[in-house]
């Protein structure tokens, strides 16, 4: 095994007429995009079917459509600039696994950061279908222990914002009621915004709920006596990778703190140049562990 790199974990949210097969086809046959003079597209895509599970292994690459390289000429003792069309700048390895709505990917310093990967991936998918009734978003999966630790330091929560994309048919017990509501409205997504005044914080037990999820045992899920309020449920759904969430509050001394679910992301180390099946096996094991740890279930 070669050098190790970090692989980040996320979920791919689909909207409109977009489905998993269309995402796979867009990865295999993408329509490149241009962003600030640089090209972006998918390369070296391969489709696999292992243990009755489909997945695609590919690279997201950033390239210069009109690149230049410096050529050294020892005889003339000179250097010259030579045009090199579509010169690659940086590349990110990824695997898309529809079974989990899951995606894992690497990043590249200064060129492809976590959020940039999600934006460019989604843009290419949408562009491949000419943005016609398709919506694609990559949401990172939170590391709940880190998220819980950050929330525990807040003395009060004054703002909760979340955009969620409930999965189907998977659900988490703490946000099942919110998923059922969104499904009953025949909606792909939902925005939640709550903000308290300056005199008192929101009436929320979100830090306690997140800590109890972290502390629950494998055989017994944490289930509060009543369904969680919409804002709390939306943050937990986002933390599971089905949306984006933001919590704003105060620490000691009235210091304002903003905590995003995407900033405490789940990741793991693996080979920089992996065997696709080995990387797939590792990713599946971690996705399965996330579902088991958070007691996520499949509905009808």
XYZ file of C-alpha atoms in Angstrom:
300
model
C 0.000 0.000 0.000
C 1.296 3.476 -0.902
C 1.017 6.766 0.939
C -2.196 7.475 2.820
C -4.578 10.380 2.262
C -7.846 11.525 3.811
C -11.152 10.500 2.239
C -14.176 12.601 3.177
C -17.669 11.123 3.407
C -20.894 12.640 2.138
C -24.331 12.022 0.687
C -25.556 13.000 -2.763
C -29.012 14.593 -2.604
C -31.147 14.278 -5.729
C -33.984 16.567 -6.786
C -36.339 16.964 -9.725
C -35.998 14.149 -12.265
C -32.492 13.219 -11.160
C -32.001 9.654 -9.919
C -29.026 7.428 -9.116
C -28.765 5.974 -12.619
C -28.669 9.446 -14.157
C -25.884 10.415 -11.766
C -23.920 7.316 -12.788
C -24.417 8.095 -16.479
C -23.324 11.699 -15.929
C -20.130 10.494 -14.241
C -19.442 8.095 -17.120
C -20.329 10.629 -19.848
C -19.973 14.120 -18.357
C -20.363 17.507 -19.977
C -17.401 19.565 -18.667
C -17.901 22.936 -16.998
C -15.780 26.081 -16.887
C -15.291 28.094 -13.706
C -13.108 31.206 -13.585
C -11.250 30.198 -16.715
C -10.556 26.643 -15.551
C -12.192 23.465 -16.811
C -13.667 20.757 -14.574
C -14.866 17.285 -15.481
C -14.866 13.591 -14.545
C -12.172 11.279 -15.903
C -11.201 7.582 -15.875
C -14.686 6.575 -14.709
C -15.347 2.859 -14.220
C -18.616 1.227 -13.219
C -18.598 -1.833 -10.945
C -21.183 -4.265 -9.605
C -19.956 -5.998 -6.434
C -22.187 -8.099 -4.145
C -25.245 -6.744 -5.991
C -24.153 -3.168 -5.236
C -23.437 -0.666 -8.025
C -20.698 1.910 -7.647
C -18.587 4.192 -9.816
C -14.897 4.934 -9.327
C -13.640 8.105 -11.021
C -11.646 11.311 -10.720
C -12.801 14.908 -10.600
C -10.104 16.971 -12.298
C -9.421 20.672 -12.657
C -7.596 21.609 -15.855
C -6.447 24.627 -17.835
C -8.072 24.646 -21.305
C -5.166 26.734 -22.648
C -2.310 25.552 -20.492
C 1.340 26.404 -20.918
C 4.489 24.474 -20.040
C 8.108 25.603 -20.040
C 10.377 23.560 -22.311
C 14.121 23.535 -21.601
C 16.481 23.414 -24.611
C 20.003 22.565 -23.330
C 21.617 22.978 -26.759
C 20.249 26.493 -27.235
C 20.659 27.201 -23.534
C 17.161 28.644 -23.529
C 13.729 27.939 -22.163
C 10.582 28.333 -24.214
C 6.879 28.354 -23.455
C 4.839 25.708 -25.242
C 1.049 25.575 -25.362
C -0.431 22.476 -23.735
C -4.244 22.324 -24.133
C -6.245 20.898 -21.219
C -3.273 20.808 -18.866
C -4.335 19.102 -15.631
C -3.980 21.218 -12.496
C -5.344 18.946 -9.774
C -7.388 15.790 -9.347
C -9.622 14.204 -6.699
C -10.372 10.481 -6.515
C -13.936 9.523 -5.597
C -16.425 6.673 -5.390
C -20.193 7.121 -5.700
C -22.303 4.359 -4.086
C -26.054 4.779 -4.783
C -27.066 2.250 -2.098
C -26.035 4.752 0.586
C -26.607 7.882 -1.519
C -22.956 7.946 -0.539
C -19.829 9.513 -1.912
C -16.246 9.460 -0.639
C -13.529 11.676 -2.074
C -10.053 13.099 -1.630
C -9.079 16.753 -1.795
C -6.113 18.689 -3.175
C -4.380 21.574 -1.343
C -5.273 25.005 -2.771
C -7.303 23.562 -5.638
C -9.993 21.107 -4.501
C -11.197 21.547 -0.931
C -14.118 19.692 0.635
C -16.801 22.184 -0.335
C -15.280 22.860 -3.746
C -15.532 19.171 -4.550
C -19.237 19.190 -3.724
C -19.959 22.335 -5.730
C -18.083 21.192 -8.841
C -19.429 17.630 -8.671
C -23.003 18.914 -8.469
C -22.420 21.513 -11.194
C -21.094 18.915 -13.646
C -23.998 16.541 -12.956
C -26.556 19.316 -13.526
C -24.712 20.673 -16.578
C -24.665 17.218 -18.173
C -28.474 17.375 -18.242
C -28.531 21.071 -19.225
C -29.950 21.936 -15.774
C -33.288 20.588 -16.990
C -35.399 19.555 -13.971
C -32.405 18.214 -12.067
C -30.981 19.281 -8.729
C -27.862 17.774 -7.160
C -26.149 18.591 -3.863
C -23.293 16.949 -1.956
C -23.716 17.114 1.831
C -20.938 16.048 4.193
C -21.645 13.582 7.016
C -20.877 14.996 10.451
C -18.668 13.386 13.045
C -21.237 13.463 15.843
C -18.705 13.303 18.669
C -16.953 16.441 17.451
C -20.304 18.113 16.779
C -21.560 17.225 20.269
C -18.380 18.555 21.874
C -18.747 21.901 20.122
C -22.437 22.201 21.015
C -21.720 21.388 24.671
C -19.645 24.564 24.994
C -22.578 26.813 24.097
C -24.352 28.631 26.915
C -27.331 29.380 24.696
C -28.466 28.831 21.094
C -29.891 31.844 19.293
C -30.104 30.677 15.692
C -30.797 27.404 13.881
C -30.713 27.212 10.081
C -31.013 24.038 8.037
C -31.799 22.848 4.541
C -32.633 19.152 4.492
C -33.162 16.574 1.754
C -34.824 13.538 3.364
C -33.671 10.176 1.975
C -35.966 7.431 0.806
C -36.545 4.926 2.333
C -33.811 5.303 4.986
C -34.574 7.284 8.131
C -33.083 8.127 11.508
C -35.351 7.629 14.534
C -34.853 11.181 15.827
C -35.865 12.841 12.562
C -38.381 10.318 11.220
C -41.332 12.614 12.008
C -39.731 15.433 9.991
C -39.025 13.085 7.077
C -42.646 11.872 7.160
C -43.883 15.468 7.103
C -41.701 16.419 4.113
C -42.756 13.238 2.295
C -46.434 13.989 2.967
C -45.956 17.370 1.290
C -44.439 15.643 -1.770
C -41.356 17.829 -1.336
C -37.695 17.113 -2.128
C -36.326 19.508 0.484
C -37.188 21.850 3.326
C -35.709 25.051 4.767
C -35.827 25.675 8.515
C -34.870 29.007 10.071
C -35.263 29.860 13.736
C -33.867 32.935 15.467
C -34.392 34.204 18.994
C -34.277 37.797 20.161
C -31.353 39.298 22.035
C -32.932 38.868 25.449
C -33.303 35.063 25.579
C -32.056 32.013 23.640
C -34.148 29.508 21.711
C -36.000 26.921 23.745
C -34.003 23.909 22.559
C -32.323 20.843 24.036
C -30.307 20.153 20.880
C -26.918 19.723 22.665
C -28.457 17.142 25.008
C -30.074 15.200 22.155
C -26.835 15.064 20.149
C -24.873 13.924 23.207
C -27.395 11.170 23.914
C -27.117 9.961 20.312
C -23.335 9.783 20.738
C -23.712 7.921 24.046
C -26.376 5.425 22.929
C -25.472 1.746 22.789
C -25.717 -0.456 19.711
C -28.696 -2.456 20.943
C -30.842 0.363 22.312
C -31.385 3.602 20.364
C -31.961 6.880 22.152
C -35.647 7.759 21.767
C -37.042 10.854 23.515
C -40.612 10.602 24.863
C -41.898 13.016 22.208
C -40.854 13.779 18.607
C -38.140 16.420 18.418
C -39.036 20.000 17.465
C -38.622 20.686 13.747
C -35.452 22.761 14.138
C -33.652 20.166 16.257
C -34.728 17.312 13.973
C -33.523 19.216 10.899
C -30.054 19.720 12.397
C -29.791 16.003 13.209
C -30.933 15.055 9.698
C -28.292 17.384 8.258
C -25.659 15.878 10.554
C -26.446 12.446 9.090
C -25.549 13.826 5.652
C -29.029 14.674 4.377
C -28.684 18.432 4.312
C -26.713 21.351 5.692
C -27.177 22.827 9.139
C -25.948 25.798 11.129
C -26.193 26.523 14.848
C -25.255 29.881 16.309
C -24.898 30.576 20.001
C -22.812 32.115 22.757
C -19.996 30.799 24.880
C -18.657 32.274 28.114
C -18.242 36.028 27.884
C -20.950 36.339 25.233
C -18.576 35.243 22.487
C -20.664 34.493 19.396
C -19.928 31.079 17.876
C -21.185 29.514 14.628
C -21.122 25.730 14.269
C -21.835 24.110 10.890
C -22.637 20.440 10.451
C -20.326 20.414 7.412
C -17.321 21.558 9.468
C -17.201 18.458 11.658
C -17.101 15.958 8.817
C -16.566 12.203 8.948
C -13.427 10.963 7.173
C -10.927 8.111 7.077
C -7.413 7.401 5.819
C -6.739 5.137 2.838
C -4.277 4.592 0.003
C -3.673 7.587 -2.288
C -3.808 5.327 -5.367
C -6.299 2.694 -4.258
C -7.613 -0.451 -5.795
C -11.246 0.560 -6.523
C -12.748 -2.570 -4.963
C -10.625 -2.295 -1.811
C -11.682 1.336 -1.378
C -15.306 0.372 -2.010
C -15.117 -2.340 0.675
C -13.702 0.123 3.211
C -16.332 2.741 2.381
C -19.203 0.250 2.663
C -17.961 -0.927 6.058
C -17.916 2.649 7.362
C -21.309 3.565 5.877
C -22.765 0.417 7.474
C -21.182 1.346 10.788
C -22.632 4.864 10.611
C -26.115 3.443 9.999
C -25.721 0.974 12.874
C -24.288 3.527 15.319
C -27.092 5.982 14.566
C -29.767 3.259 14.434
C -30.903 4.275 10.959
C -33.607 2.083 9.475
C -35.210 1.339 6.131
C -38.894 2.145 5.748
C -41.489 0.440 3.618
